[in-house]
Amino acid sequence: MPVQKFRTLEEAERALWTEPAGATLIERIRRVWHRSTVLARRRFPTGVRKYRTLEEAEADRQRWLRLEEPPASSDR
């Protein structure tokens, strides 16, 4: 994406506008979706699991939710 320079805030605001039927709209939407997929990736366990009780199923769910959490920041 090229760097753009603006002299006024109005020029910058006009550069953000995309026409609803414009040719670049689909491409911009695709890039936003791709970026959000990369940044906020959710990983679900694969396969089918069977549980004997609801408690066992909930424990497994909590286990993979904990594995999905980002590590705590050490600068606290």
PDB file of N, CA and C in Angstrom, residues 5-69:
ATOM      1  N   LYS A   5       0.442  11.523   1.281  1.00  0.00           N
ATOM      2  CA  LYS A   5       0.600  12.715   2.104  1.00  0.00           C
ATOM      3  C   LYS A   5      -0.580  13.640   1.841  1.00  0.00           C
ATOM      4  N   PHE A   6      -1.027  14.305   2.889  1.00  0.00           N
ATOM      5  CA  PHE A   6      -2.170  15.204   2.780  1.00  0.00           C
ATOM      6  C   PHE A   6      -1.828  16.536   3.424  1.00  0.00           C
ATOM      7  N   ARG A   7      -2.371  17.596   2.856  1.00  0.00           N
ATOM      8  CA  ARG A   7      -2.156  18.931   3.406  1.00  0.00           C
ATOM      9  C   ARG A   7      -3.220  19.287   4.441  1.00  0.00           C
ATOM     10  N   THR A   8      -4.406  18.722   4.291  1.00  0.00           N
ATOM     11  CA  THR A   8      -5.488  19.038   5.226  1.00  0.00           C
ATOM     12  C   THR A   8      -6.179  17.757   5.667  1.00  0.00           C
ATOM     13  N   LEU A   9      -6.925  17.866   6.746  1.00  0.00           N
ATOM     14  CA  LEU A   9      -7.697  16.733   7.243  1.00  0.00           C
ATOM     15  C   LEU A   9      -8.786  16.346   6.242  1.00  0.00           C
ATOM     16  N   GLU A  10      -9.351  17.324   5.561  1.00  0.00           N
ATOM     17  CA  GLU A  10     -10.391  17.041   4.575  1.00  0.00           C
ATOM     18  C   GLU A  10      -9.854  16.180   3.429  1.00  0.00           C
ATOM     19  N   GLU A  11      -8.629  16.456   2.994  1.00  0.00           N
ATOM     20  CA  GLU A  11      -8.026  15.629   1.944  1.00  0.00           C
ATOM     21  C   GLU A  11      -7.865  14.188   2.422  1.00  0.00           C
ATOM     22  N   ALA A  12      -7.443  14.023   3.664  1.00  0.00           N
ATOM     23  CA  ALA A  12      -7.267  12.677   4.215  1.00  0.00           C
ATOM     24  C   ALA A  12      -8.602  11.947   4.323  1.00  0.00           C
ATOM     25  N   GLU A  13      -9.635  12.651   4.744  1.00  0.00           N
ATOM     26  CA  GLU A  13     -10.961  12.027   4.858  1.00  0.00           C
ATOM     27  C   GLU A  13     -11.488  11.600   3.487  1.00  0.00           C
ATOM     28  N   ARG A  14     -11.268  12.427   2.467  1.00  0.00           N
ATOM     29  CA  ARG A  14     -11.720  12.066   1.115  1.00  0.00           C
ATOM     30  C   ARG A  14     -10.995  10.819   0.608  1.00  0.00           C
ATOM     31  N   ALA A  15      -9.734  10.652   0.982  1.00  0.00           N
ATOM     32  CA  ALA A  15      -8.965   9.491   0.525  1.00  0.00           C
ATOM     33  C   ALA A  15      -9.486   8.195   1.146  1.00  0.00           C
ATOM     34  N   LEU A  16     -10.146   8.278   2.295  1.00  0.00           N
ATOM     35  CA  LEU A  16     -10.684   7.083   2.948  1.00  0.00           C
ATOM     36  C   LEU A  16     -11.967   6.587   2.294  1.00  0.00           C
ATOM     37  N   TRP A  17     -12.671   7.459   1.607  1.00  0.00           N
ATOM     38  CA  TRP A  17     -13.973   7.105   1.046  1.00  0.00           C
ATOM     39  C   TRP A  17     -13.817   6.178  -0.146  1.00  0.00           C
ATOM     40  N   THR A  18     -14.615   5.136  -0.170  1.00  0.00           N
ATOM     41  CA  THR A  18     -14.650   4.208  -1.299  1.00  0.00           C
ATOM     42  C   THR A  18     -16.072   4.176  -1.831  1.00  0.00           C
ATOM     43  N   GLU A  19     -16.229   4.330  -3.103  1.00  0.00           N
ATOM     44  CA  GLU A  19     -17.554   4.272  -3.710  1.00  0.00           C
ATOM     45  C   GLU A  19     -18.146   2.876  -3.522  1.00  0.00           C
ATOM     46  N   PRO A  20     -19.432   2.786  -3.174  1.00  0.00           N
ATOM     47  CA  PRO A  20     -20.050   1.473  -2.964  1.00  0.00           C
ATOM     48  C   PRO A  20     -19.946   0.552  -4.174  1.00  0.00           C
ATOM     49  N   ALA A  21     -19.987   1.098  -5.362  1.00  0.00           N
ATOM     50  CA  ALA A  21     -19.894   0.256  -6.557  1.00  0.00           C
ATOM     51  C   ALA A  21     -18.494   0.302  -7.160  1.00  0.00           C
ATOM     52  N   GLY A  22     -17.549   0.868  -6.413  1.00  0.00           N
ATOM     53  CA  GLY A  22     -16.193   1.011  -6.935  1.00  0.00           C
ATOM     54  C   GLY A  22     -15.484  -0.324  -7.087  1.00  0.00           C
ATOM     55  N   ALA A  23     -14.540  -0.355  -8.004  1.00  0.00           N
ATOM     56  CA  ALA A  23     -13.803  -1.591  -8.286  1.00  0.00           C
ATOM     57  C   ALA A  23     -12.892  -1.985  -7.132  1.00  0.00           C
ATOM     58  N   THR A  24     -12.479  -1.034  -6.315  1.00  0.00           N
ATOM     59  CA  THR A  24     -11.544  -1.353  -5.232  1.00  0.00           C
ATOM     60  C   THR A  24     -12.236  -1.830  -3.964  1.00  0.00           C
ATOM     61  N   LEU A  25     -13.547  -1.683  -3.884  1.00  0.00           N
ATOM     62  CA  LEU A  25     -14.253  -2.042  -2.655  1.00  0.00           C
ATOM     63  C   LEU A  25     -14.087  -3.517  -2.308  1.00  0.00           C
ATOM     64  N   ILE A  26     -14.286  -4.391  -3.257  1.00  0.00           N
ATOM     65  CA  ILE A  26     -14.180  -5.831  -3.005  1.00  0.00           C
ATOM     66  C   ILE A  26     -12.770  -6.183  -2.539  1.00  0.00           C
ATOM     67  N   GLU A  27     -11.778  -5.608  -3.172  1.00  0.00           N
ATOM     68  CA  GLU A  27     -10.385  -5.885  -2.789  1.00  0.00           C
ATOM     69  C   GLU A  27     -10.092  -5.381  -1.382  1.00  0.00           C
ATOM     70  N   ARG A  28     -10.596  -4.215  -1.027  1.00  0.00           N
ATOM     71  CA  ARG A  28     -10.372  -3.683   0.318  1.00  0.00           C
ATOM     72  C   ARG A  28     -11.049  -4.550   1.366  1.00  0.00           C
ATOM     73  N   ILE A  29     -12.254  -5.013   1.082  1.00  0.00           N
ATOM     74  CA  ILE A  29     -12.950  -5.903   2.017  1.00  0.00           C
ATOM     75  C   ILE A  29     -12.170  -7.202   2.178  1.00  0.00           C
ATOM     76  N   ARG A  30     -11.682  -7.751   1.085  1.00  0.00           N
ATOM     77  CA  ARG A  30     -10.910  -8.995   1.142  1.00  0.00           C
ATOM     78  C   ARG A  30      -9.658  -8.827   2.009  1.00  0.00           C
ATOM     79  N   ARG A  31      -8.970  -7.698   1.868  1.00  0.00           N
ATOM     80  CA  ARG A  31      -7.760  -7.459   2.668  1.00  0.00           C
ATOM     81  C   ARG A  31      -8.082  -7.316   4.150  1.00  0.00           C
ATOM     82  N   VAL A  32      -9.176  -6.632   4.478  1.00  0.00           N
ATOM     83  CA  VAL A  32      -9.569  -6.486   5.882  1.00  0.00           C
ATOM     84  C   VAL A  32      -9.909  -7.845   6.478  1.00  0.00           C
ATOM     85  N   TRP A  33     -10.666  -8.654   5.763  1.00  0.00           N
ATOM     86  CA  TRP A  33     -11.017  -9.989   6.263  1.00  0.00           C
ATOM     87  C   TRP A  33      -9.774 -10.840   6.456  1.00  0.00           C
ATOM     88  N   HIS A  34      -8.853 -10.778   5.504  1.00  0.00           N
ATOM     89  CA  HIS A  34      -7.621 -11.562   5.623  1.00  0.00           C
ATOM     90  C   HIS A  34      -6.824 -11.116   6.846  1.00  0.00           C
ATOM     91  N   ARG A  35      -6.678  -9.817   7.037  1.00  0.00           N
ATOM     92  CA  ARG A  35      -5.926  -9.297   8.176  1.00  0.00           C
ATOM     93  C   ARG A  35      -6.573  -9.713   9.487  1.00  0.00           C
ATOM     94  N   SER A  36      -7.895  -9.627   9.576  1.00  0.00           N
ATOM     95  CA  SER A  36      -8.565 -10.023  10.818  1.00  0.00           C
ATOM     96  C   SER A  36      -8.421 -11.516  11.075  1.00  0.00           C
ATOM     97  N   THR A  37      -8.410 -12.315  10.020  1.00  0.00           N
ATOM     98  CA  THR A  37      -8.213 -13.756  10.176  1.00  0.00           C
ATOM     99  C   THR A  37      -6.824 -14.051  10.723  1.00  0.00           C
ATOM    100  N   VAL A  38      -5.832 -13.341  10.234  1.00  0.00           N
ATOM    101  CA  VAL A  38      -4.461 -13.566  10.686  1.00  0.00           C
ATOM    102  C   VAL A  38      -4.276 -13.084  12.122  1.00  0.00           C
ATOM    103  N   LEU A  39      -4.816 -11.914  12.452  1.00  0.00           N
ATOM    104  CA  LEU A  39      -4.595 -11.331  13.773  1.00  0.00           C
ATOM    105  C   LEU A  39      -5.434 -11.968  14.872  1.00  0.00           C
ATOM    106  N   ALA A  40      -6.627 -12.393  14.555  1.00  0.00           N
ATOM    107  CA  ALA A  40      -7.543 -12.907  15.581  1.00  0.00           C
ATOM    108  C   ALA A  40      -7.922 -14.352  15.301  1.00  0.00           C
ATOM    109  N   ARG A  41      -6.949 -15.146  15.002  1.00  0.00           N
ATOM    110  CA  ARG A  41      -7.199 -16.542  14.642  1.00  0.00           C
ATOM    111  C   ARG A  41      -7.697 -17.323  15.858  1.00  0.00           C
ATOM    112  N   ARG A  42      -8.779 -18.046  15.673  1.00  0.00           N
ATOM    113  CA  ARG A  42      -9.291 -18.939  16.709  1.00  0.00           C
ATOM    114  C   ARG A  42      -8.979 -20.354  16.290  1.00  0.00           C
ATOM    115  N   ARG A  43      -8.449 -21.105  17.204  1.00  0.00           N
ATOM    116  CA  ARG A  43      -8.099 -22.492  16.910  1.00  0.00           C
ATOM    117  C   ARG A  43      -9.022 -23.404  17.702  1.00  0.00           C
ATOM    118  N   PHE A  44      -9.799 -24.170  16.996  1.00  0.00           N
ATOM    119  CA  PHE A  44     -10.690 -25.128  17.623  1.00  0.00           C
ATOM    120  C   PHE A  44     -10.078 -26.514  17.499  1.00  0.00           C
ATOM    121  N   PRO A  45     -10.304 -27.352  18.500  1.00  0.00           N
ATOM    122  CA  PRO A  45      -9.776 -28.714  18.386  1.00  0.00           C
ATOM    123  C   PRO A  45     -10.460 -29.454  17.242  1.00  0.00           C
ATOM    124  N   THR A  46      -9.694 -30.269  16.552  1.00  0.00           N
ATOM    125  CA  THR A  46     -10.255 -31.014  15.434  1.00  0.00           C
ATOM    126  C   THR A  46     -10.828 -32.334  15.909  1.00  0.00           C
ATOM    127  N   GLY A  47     -11.695 -32.878  15.123  1.00  0.00           N
ATOM    128  CA  GLY A  47     -12.244 -34.198  15.420  1.00  0.00           C
ATOM    129  C   GLY A  47     -13.530 -34.135  16.224  1.00  0.00           C
ATOM    130  N   VAL A  48     -14.081 -35.311  16.449  1.00  0.00           N
ATOM    131  CA  VAL A  48     -15.311 -35.460  17.223  1.00  0.00           C
ATOM    132  C   VAL A  48     -14.944 -36.140  18.527  1.00  0.00           C
ATOM    133  N   ARG A  49     -15.445 -35.609  19.627  1.00  0.00           N
ATOM    134  CA  ARG A  49     -15.151 -36.192  20.928  1.00  0.00           C
ATOM    135  C   ARG A  49     -16.449 -36.626  21.595  1.00  0.00           C
ATOM    136  N   LYS A  50     -16.366 -37.717  22.325  1.00  0.00           N
ATOM    137  CA  LYS A  50     -17.516 -38.198  23.090  1.00  0.00           C
ATOM    138  C   LYS A  50     -17.177 -38.109  24.566  1.00  0.00           C
ATOM    139  N   TYR A  51     -18.165 -37.724  25.362  1.00  0.00           N
ATOM    140  CA  TYR A  51     -17.971 -37.583  26.803  1.00  0.00           C
ATOM    141  C   TYR A  51     -19.054 -38.368  27.524  1.00  0.00           C
ATOM    142  N   ARG A  52     -18.703 -38.850  28.690  1.00  0.00           N
ATOM    143  CA  ARG A  52     -19.677 -39.609  29.484  1.00  0.00           C
ATOM    144  C   ARG A  52     -20.603 -38.680  30.258  1.00  0.00           C
ATOM    145  N   THR A  53     -20.080 -37.487  30.642  1.00  0.00           N
ATOM    146  CA  THR A  53     -20.890 -36.548  31.424  1.00  0.00           C
ATOM    147  C   THR A  53     -20.708 -35.136  30.875  1.00  0.00           C
ATOM    148  N   LEU A  54     -21.629 -34.267  31.267  1.00  0.00           N
ATOM    149  CA  LEU A  54     -21.505 -32.855  30.890  1.00  0.00           C
ATOM    150  C   LEU A  54     -20.296 -32.221  31.566  1.00  0.00           C
ATOM    151  N   GLU A  55     -19.998 -32.648  32.779  1.00  0.00           N
ATOM    152  CA  GLU A  55     -18.848 -32.106  33.498  1.00  0.00           C
ATOM    153  C   GLU A  55     -17.543 -32.426  32.764  1.00  0.00           C
ATOM    154  N   GLU A  56     -17.440 -33.638  32.257  1.00  0.00           N
ATOM    155  CA  GLU A  56     -16.257 -34.041  31.500  1.00  0.00           C
ATOM    156  C   GLU A  56     -16.131 -33.205  30.217  1.00  0.00           C
ATOM    157  N   ALA A  57     -17.240 -32.959  29.543  1.00  0.00           N
ATOM    158  CA  ALA A  57     -17.230 -32.145  28.326  1.00  0.00           C
ATOM    159  C   ALA A  57     -16.836 -30.707  28.644  1.00  0.00           C
ATOM    160  N   GLU A  58     -17.377 -30.165  29.722  1.00  0.00           N
ATOM    161  CA  GLU A  58     -17.054 -28.790  30.102  1.00  0.00           C
ATOM    162  C   GLU A  58     -15.585 -28.669  30.513  1.00  0.00           C
ATOM    163  N   ALA A  59     -15.055 -29.669  31.198  1.00  0.00           N
ATOM    164  CA  ALA A  59     -13.640 -29.643  31.593  1.00  0.00           C
ATOM    165  C   ALA A  59     -12.743 -29.637  30.354  1.00  0.00           C
ATOM    166  N   ASP A  60     -13.087 -30.431  29.354  1.00  0.00           N
ATOM    167  CA  ASP A  60     -12.299 -30.453  28.123  1.00  0.00           C
ATOM    168  C   ASP A  60     -12.392 -29.113  27.399  1.00  0.00           C
ATOM    169  N   ARG A  61     -13.575 -28.530  27.374  1.00  0.00           N
ATOM    170  CA  ARG A  61     -13.767 -27.221  26.734  1.00  0.00           C
ATOM    171  C   ARG A  61     -12.923 -26.157  27.435  1.00  0.00           C
ATOM    172  N   GLN A  62     -12.940 -26.152  28.766  1.00  0.00           N
ATOM    173  CA  GLN A  62     -12.141 -25.180  29.511  1.00  0.00           C
ATOM    174  C   GLN A  62     -10.646 -25.392  29.265  1.00  0.00           C
ATOM    175  N   ARG A  63     -10.225 -26.629  29.117  1.00  0.00           N
ATOM    176  CA  ARG A  63      -8.821 -26.948  28.870  1.00  0.00           C
ATOM    177  C   ARG A  63      -8.358 -26.339  27.537  1.00  0.00           C
ATOM    178  N   TRP A  64      -9.146 -26.515  26.469  1.00  0.00           N
ATOM    179  CA  TRP A  64      -8.679 -25.951  25.199  1.00  0.00           C
ATOM    180  C   TRP A  64      -8.870 -24.442  25.131  1.00  0.00           C
ATOM    181  N   LEU A  65      -9.796 -23.881  25.917  1.00  0.00           N
ATOM    182  CA  LEU A  65      -9.896 -22.419  25.988  1.00  0.00           C
ATOM    183  C   LEU A  65      -8.661 -21.832  26.669  1.00  0.00           C
ATOM    184  N   ARG A  66      -8.165 -22.509  27.709  1.00  0.00           N
ATOM    185  CA  ARG A  66      -6.945 -22.043  28.381  1.00  0.00           C
ATOM    186  C   ARG A  66      -5.746 -22.111  27.443  1.00  0.00           C
ATOM    187  N   LEU A  67      -5.680 -23.150  26.631  1.00  0.00           N
ATOM    188  CA  LEU A  67      -4.567 -23.285  25.690  1.00  0.00           C
ATOM    189  C   LEU A  67      -4.603 -22.203  24.620  1.00  0.00           C
ATOM    190  N   GLU A  68      -5.786 -21.669  24.332  1.00  0.00           N
ATOM    191  CA  GLU A  68      -5.939 -20.657  23.293  1.00  0.00           C
ATOM    192  C   GLU A  68      -5.560 -19.265  23.780  1.00  0.00           C
ATOM    193  N   GLU A  69      -5.581 -19.032  25.100  1.00  0.00           N
ATOM    194  CA  GLU A  69      -5.294 -17.706  25.639  1.00  0.00           C
ATOM    195  C   GLU A  69      -3.852 -17.315  25.354  1.00  0.00           C
TER     196      GLU A  69
END
